[in-house]
GROMACS .gro file of C-alpha atoms in nm:
model
  213
    1MET     CA    1   7.876   7.652   1.094
    2THR     CA    2   7.721   7.995   0.958
    3ARG     CA    3   7.821   8.313   1.133
    4GLU     CA    4   7.624   8.627   1.095
    5LYS     CA    5   7.840   8.867   0.927
    6LYS     CA    6   7.864   9.221   1.139
    7ASN     CA    7   8.047   9.528   1.076
    8LEU     CA    8   8.370   9.442   1.289
    9THR     CA    9   8.585   9.716   1.440
   10LEU     CA   10   8.871   9.449   1.461
   11PRO     CA   11   9.206   9.463   1.251
   12ARG     CA   12   9.188   9.236   0.944
   13TYR     CA   13   9.415   8.976   1.071
   14GLN     CA   14   9.215   8.931   1.382
   15GLU     CA   15   8.891   8.867   1.186
   16ILE     CA   16   9.099   8.607   0.970
   17ALA     CA   17   9.202   8.435   1.278
   18VAL     CA   18   8.849   8.399   1.354
   19GLU     CA   19   8.756   8.251   1.011
   20ILE     CA   20   9.042   8.003   0.998
   21ALA     CA   21   8.926   7.891   1.356
   22GLU     CA   22   8.573   7.859   1.223
   23ARG     CA   23   8.679   7.651   0.930
   24ILE     CA   24   8.899   7.428   1.179
   25VAL     CA   25   8.550   7.370   1.362
   26GLU     CA   26   8.398   7.290   1.034
   27ASN     CA   27   8.682   7.026   0.972
   28ARG     CA   28   8.752   7.228   0.640
   29TYR     CA   29   9.115   7.241   0.781
   30GLN     CA   30   9.187   6.921   0.954
   31VAL     CA   31   9.397   6.870   1.274
   32GLY     CA   32   9.764   6.788   1.153
   33GLU     CA   33   9.723   6.983   0.822
   34LYS     CA   34  10.005   7.203   0.724
   35ILE     CA   35   9.881   7.564   0.661
   36TYR     CA   36  10.047   7.787   0.420
   37ALA     CA   37  10.019   8.149   0.521
   38ARG     CA   38  10.213   8.321   0.230
   39SER     CA   39  10.028   8.135  -0.027
   40THR     CA   40   9.703   7.953   0.081
   41LEU     CA   41   9.584   8.210   0.359
   42ALA     CA   42   9.686   8.508   0.162
   43SER     CA   43   9.530   8.392  -0.150
   44ASN     CA   44   9.196   8.274   0.004
   45PHE     CA   45   9.152   8.583   0.205
   46ASN     CA   46   9.287   8.838  -0.060
   47VAL     CA   47   9.503   8.982   0.186
   48SER     CA   48   9.902   9.032   0.204
   49ALA     CA   49  10.128   8.744   0.327
   50GLU     CA   50  10.215   8.977   0.638
   51THR     CA   51   9.855   8.989   0.711
   52ALA     CA   52   9.810   8.615   0.705
   53ARG     CA   53  10.096   8.569   0.904
   54LYS     CA   54   9.970   8.777   1.173
   55ALA     CA   55   9.646   8.600   1.167
   56ILE     CA   56   9.843   8.273   1.218
   57ASN     CA   57  10.041   8.411   1.512
   58VAL     CA   58   9.733   8.491   1.702
   59LEU     CA   59   9.603   8.117   1.654
   60VAL     CA   60   9.947   7.994   1.751
   61ASP     CA   61   9.931   8.192   2.058
   62LEU     CA   62   9.591   8.041   2.149
   63GLU     CA   63   9.742   7.697   2.076
   64ILE     CA   64   9.476   7.618   1.776
   65MET     CA   65   9.789   7.599   1.571
   66GLU     CA   66  10.160   7.499   1.611
   67VAL     CA   67  10.485   7.583   1.465
   68GLN     CA   68  10.717   7.287   1.387
   69GLN     CA   69  11.046   7.410   1.369
   70GLY     CA   70  11.187   7.375   0.992
   71SER     CA   71  10.867   7.221   0.884
   72GLY     CA   72  10.593   7.484   0.904
   73THR     CA   73  10.244   7.553   1.069
   74TYR     CA   74  10.006   7.284   1.150
   75VAL     CA   75   9.645   7.283   1.293
   76ALA     CA   76   9.698   7.152   1.643
   77SER     CA   77   9.346   7.147   1.796
   78ARG     CA   78   8.971   7.163   1.697
   79ASP     CA   79   8.838   7.191   2.058
   80LYS     CA   80   9.059   7.495   2.138
   81ALA     CA   81   8.934   7.628   1.787
   82LYS     CA   82   8.563   7.573   1.907
   83GLN     CA   83   8.629   7.729   2.261
   84PHE     CA   84   8.780   8.021   2.076
   85VAL     CA   85   8.472   8.054   1.797
   86ASP     CA   86   8.211   8.017   2.098
   87LYS     CA   87   8.365   8.285   2.326
   88TYR     CA   88   8.448   8.531   2.027
   89GLN     CA   89   8.056   8.575   2.033
   90ASN     CA   90   8.090   8.757   2.360
   91VAL     CA   91   8.376   8.985   2.196
   92GLN     CA   92   8.081   9.056   1.917
   93THR     CA   93   7.840   9.169   2.200
   94LEU     CA   94   8.103   9.417   2.306
   95ASN     CA   95   8.151   9.552   1.974
   96GLU     CA   96   7.798   9.614   1.959
   97ILE     CA   97   7.763   9.769   2.283
   98LYS     CA   98   8.094  10.018   2.183
   99ARG     CA   99   7.871  10.108   1.846
  100ASP     CA  100   7.573  10.185   2.049
  101VAL     CA  101   7.761  10.422   2.279
  102LEU     CA  102   7.904  10.595   1.997
  103THR     CA  103   7.565  10.630   1.826
  104SER     CA  104   7.430  10.765   2.164
  105ILE     CA  105   7.685  11.020   2.196
  106LYS     CA  106   7.656  11.141   1.841
  107ARG     CA  107   7.283  11.150   1.824
  108GLN     CA  108   7.172  11.221   2.181
  109LYS     CA  109   7.446  11.393   2.396
  110GLU     CA  110   7.150  11.483   2.621
  111GLU     CA  111   7.084  11.126   2.710
  112LEU     CA  112   7.386  11.120   2.951
  113ASP     CA  113   7.216  10.849   3.182
  114ASN     CA  114   7.188  10.605   2.882
  115THR     CA  115   7.525  10.662   2.776
  116THR     CA  116   7.664  10.582   3.118
  117GLN     CA  117   7.450  10.265   3.143
  118LEU     CA  118   7.619  10.152   2.816
  119MET     CA  119   7.953  10.241   2.931
  120GLU     CA  120   7.886  10.024   3.253
  121MET     CA  121   7.787   9.721   3.068
  122LEU     CA  122   8.093   9.754   2.835
  123LEU     CA  123   8.329   9.776   3.133
  124LYS     CA  124   8.143   9.500   3.312
  125GLN     CA  125   8.168   9.232   3.033
  126SER     CA  126   8.516   9.345   2.960
  127LYS     CA  127   8.614   9.262   3.301
  128GLN     CA  128   8.437   8.930   3.285
  129ILE     CA  129   8.598   8.796   2.983
  130GLN     CA  130   8.916   8.972   3.017
  131ASP     CA  131   9.096   8.618   3.013
  132VAL     CA  132   8.892   8.470   2.701
  133SER     CA  133   9.034   8.697   2.421
  134PRO     CA  134   9.347   8.888   2.314
  135PHE     CA  135   9.095   9.147   2.168
  136ILE     CA  136   8.938   9.283   2.485
  137PRO     CA  137   9.074   9.592   2.625
  138TYR     CA  138   9.239   9.673   2.939
  139GLN     CA  139   9.195  10.024   3.073
  140LEU     CA  140   9.415  10.284   3.267
  141LYS     CA  141   9.284  10.583   3.441
  142ILE     CA  142   9.530  10.909   3.393
  143THR     CA  143   9.511  11.106   3.723
  144SER     CA  144   9.719  11.385   3.827
  145LYS     CA  145   9.973  11.164   3.953
  146ALA     CA  146  10.019  11.032   3.597
  147LEU     CA  147  10.352  11.107   3.393
  148HIS     CA  148  10.335  11.237   3.046
  149ILE     CA  149  10.002  11.441   3.068
  150GLU     CA  150   9.907  11.661   2.787
  151LYS     CA  151  10.119  11.473   2.530
  152SER     CA  152  10.006  11.300   2.215
  153ILE     CA  153  10.040  10.920   2.141
  154ALA     CA  154  10.273  10.982   1.879
  155GLU     CA  155  10.513  11.218   2.112
  156LEU     CA  156  10.507  10.934   2.384
  157ASN     CA  157  10.590  10.626   2.145
  158ILE     CA  158  10.360  10.417   2.364
  159TRP     CA  159  10.359  10.114   2.143
  160GLN     CA  160  10.735  10.123   2.107
  161LYS     CA  161  10.791  10.160   2.485
  162THR     CA  162  10.519   9.925   2.626
  163GLY     CA  163  10.370   9.710   2.347
  164ALA     CA  164  10.023   9.847   2.399
  165THR     CA  165   9.773   9.930   2.125
  166ILE     CA  166   9.544  10.206   2.223
  167VAL     CA  167   9.181  10.122   2.102
  168ALA     CA  168   9.011  10.397   2.285
  169ILE     CA  169   9.015  10.704   2.496
  170GLN     CA  170   8.735  10.793   2.714
  171THR     CA  171   8.715  11.172   2.785
  172ASP     CA  172   8.464  11.377   3.011
  173SER     CA  173   8.241  11.409   2.708
  174ALA     CA  174   8.310  11.125   2.445
  175LEU     CA  175   8.446  10.780   2.375
  176LEU     CA  176   8.707  10.826   2.106
  177LEU     CA  177   8.753  10.505   1.935
  178SER     CA  178   9.088  10.450   1.731
  179PRO     CA  179   9.249  10.777   1.836
  180GLY     CA  180   9.488  10.890   1.605
  181PRO     CA  181   9.852  10.954   1.686
  182TYR     CA  182   9.790  11.327   1.744
  183ALA     CA  183   9.527  11.247   2.043
  184LYS     CA  184   9.672  11.386   2.331
  185LEU     CA  185   9.622  11.247   2.697
  186SER     CA  186   9.468  11.466   2.962
  187ILE     CA  187   9.372  11.432   3.326
  188GLY     CA  188   9.052  11.239   3.385
  189ASN     CA  189   9.117  11.054   3.060
  190THR     CA  190   9.049  10.638   3.059
  191ILE     CA  191   9.279  10.475   2.822
  192TYR     CA  192   9.165  10.136   2.662
  193PHE     CA  193   9.453   9.931   2.517
  194VAL     CA  194   9.520   9.568   2.411
  195GLY     CA  195   9.816   9.348   2.500
  196ASP     CA  196   9.928   9.086   2.742
  197ASP     CA  197   9.980   9.110   3.111
  198LEU     CA  198  10.356   9.225   3.073
  199VAL     CA  199  10.194   9.516   2.851
  200VAL     CA  200   9.946   9.582   3.164
  201GLN     CA  201  10.255   9.604   3.381
  202ARG     CA  202  10.450   9.823   3.125
  203MET     CA  203  10.172  10.056   3.100
  204ASN     CA  204  10.123  10.121   3.460
  205GLN     CA  205  10.523  10.148   3.509
  206PHE     CA  206  10.515  10.410   3.230
  207PHE     CA  207  10.253  10.636   3.360
  208TYR     CA  208  10.282  10.545   3.742
  209PRO     CA  209  10.666  10.447   3.775
  210LYS     CA  210  10.679  10.494   4.171
  211THR     CA  211  10.309  10.404   4.260
  212THR     CA  212  10.086  10.093   4.273
  213ILE     CA  213   9.749  10.147   4.103
   0.00000   0.00000   0.00000
């Protein structure tokens, strides 16, 4: 299997998780084979042991690999690895749309109609494959009823309190990808974040503790 290399916006451990899944599909890693994150993977991908461990955790969550207590981590399913690799192509498409949106904002701010169309495509595909991959963002609109308005990500300690990782903020005029800790949240913003269903509930309760949205 040959995968076209693209300029990814994913963290390195997520890229490695995809590459490991591809190797499982290609039978370079056999079902039942023990995988050593700290030595084999860290060395093969030239990353730290912690990065390799995070990649393995992604695959364990997807049931592509399994942890045997007291023994180690083993390849569990080639079929699920293939499903993950196939569906990952949809994630790649979303990444391309994100880059198109950002380029359009920088070069052609006057082309508002085109930017709106691209955003609609991104949000539509995000909803369609939300259950496919842990890499697809959820969204939360900040209204006048929200708490914590005009405070920065760092001040709110959002990750510590909810487990959510904010990957983008849509303002009235721009889509801010990978916003830093000093980015402030204002009325009208839309937050894009990754996490599981519990994280979504925590985010809603964090900003709207007494309402259902």
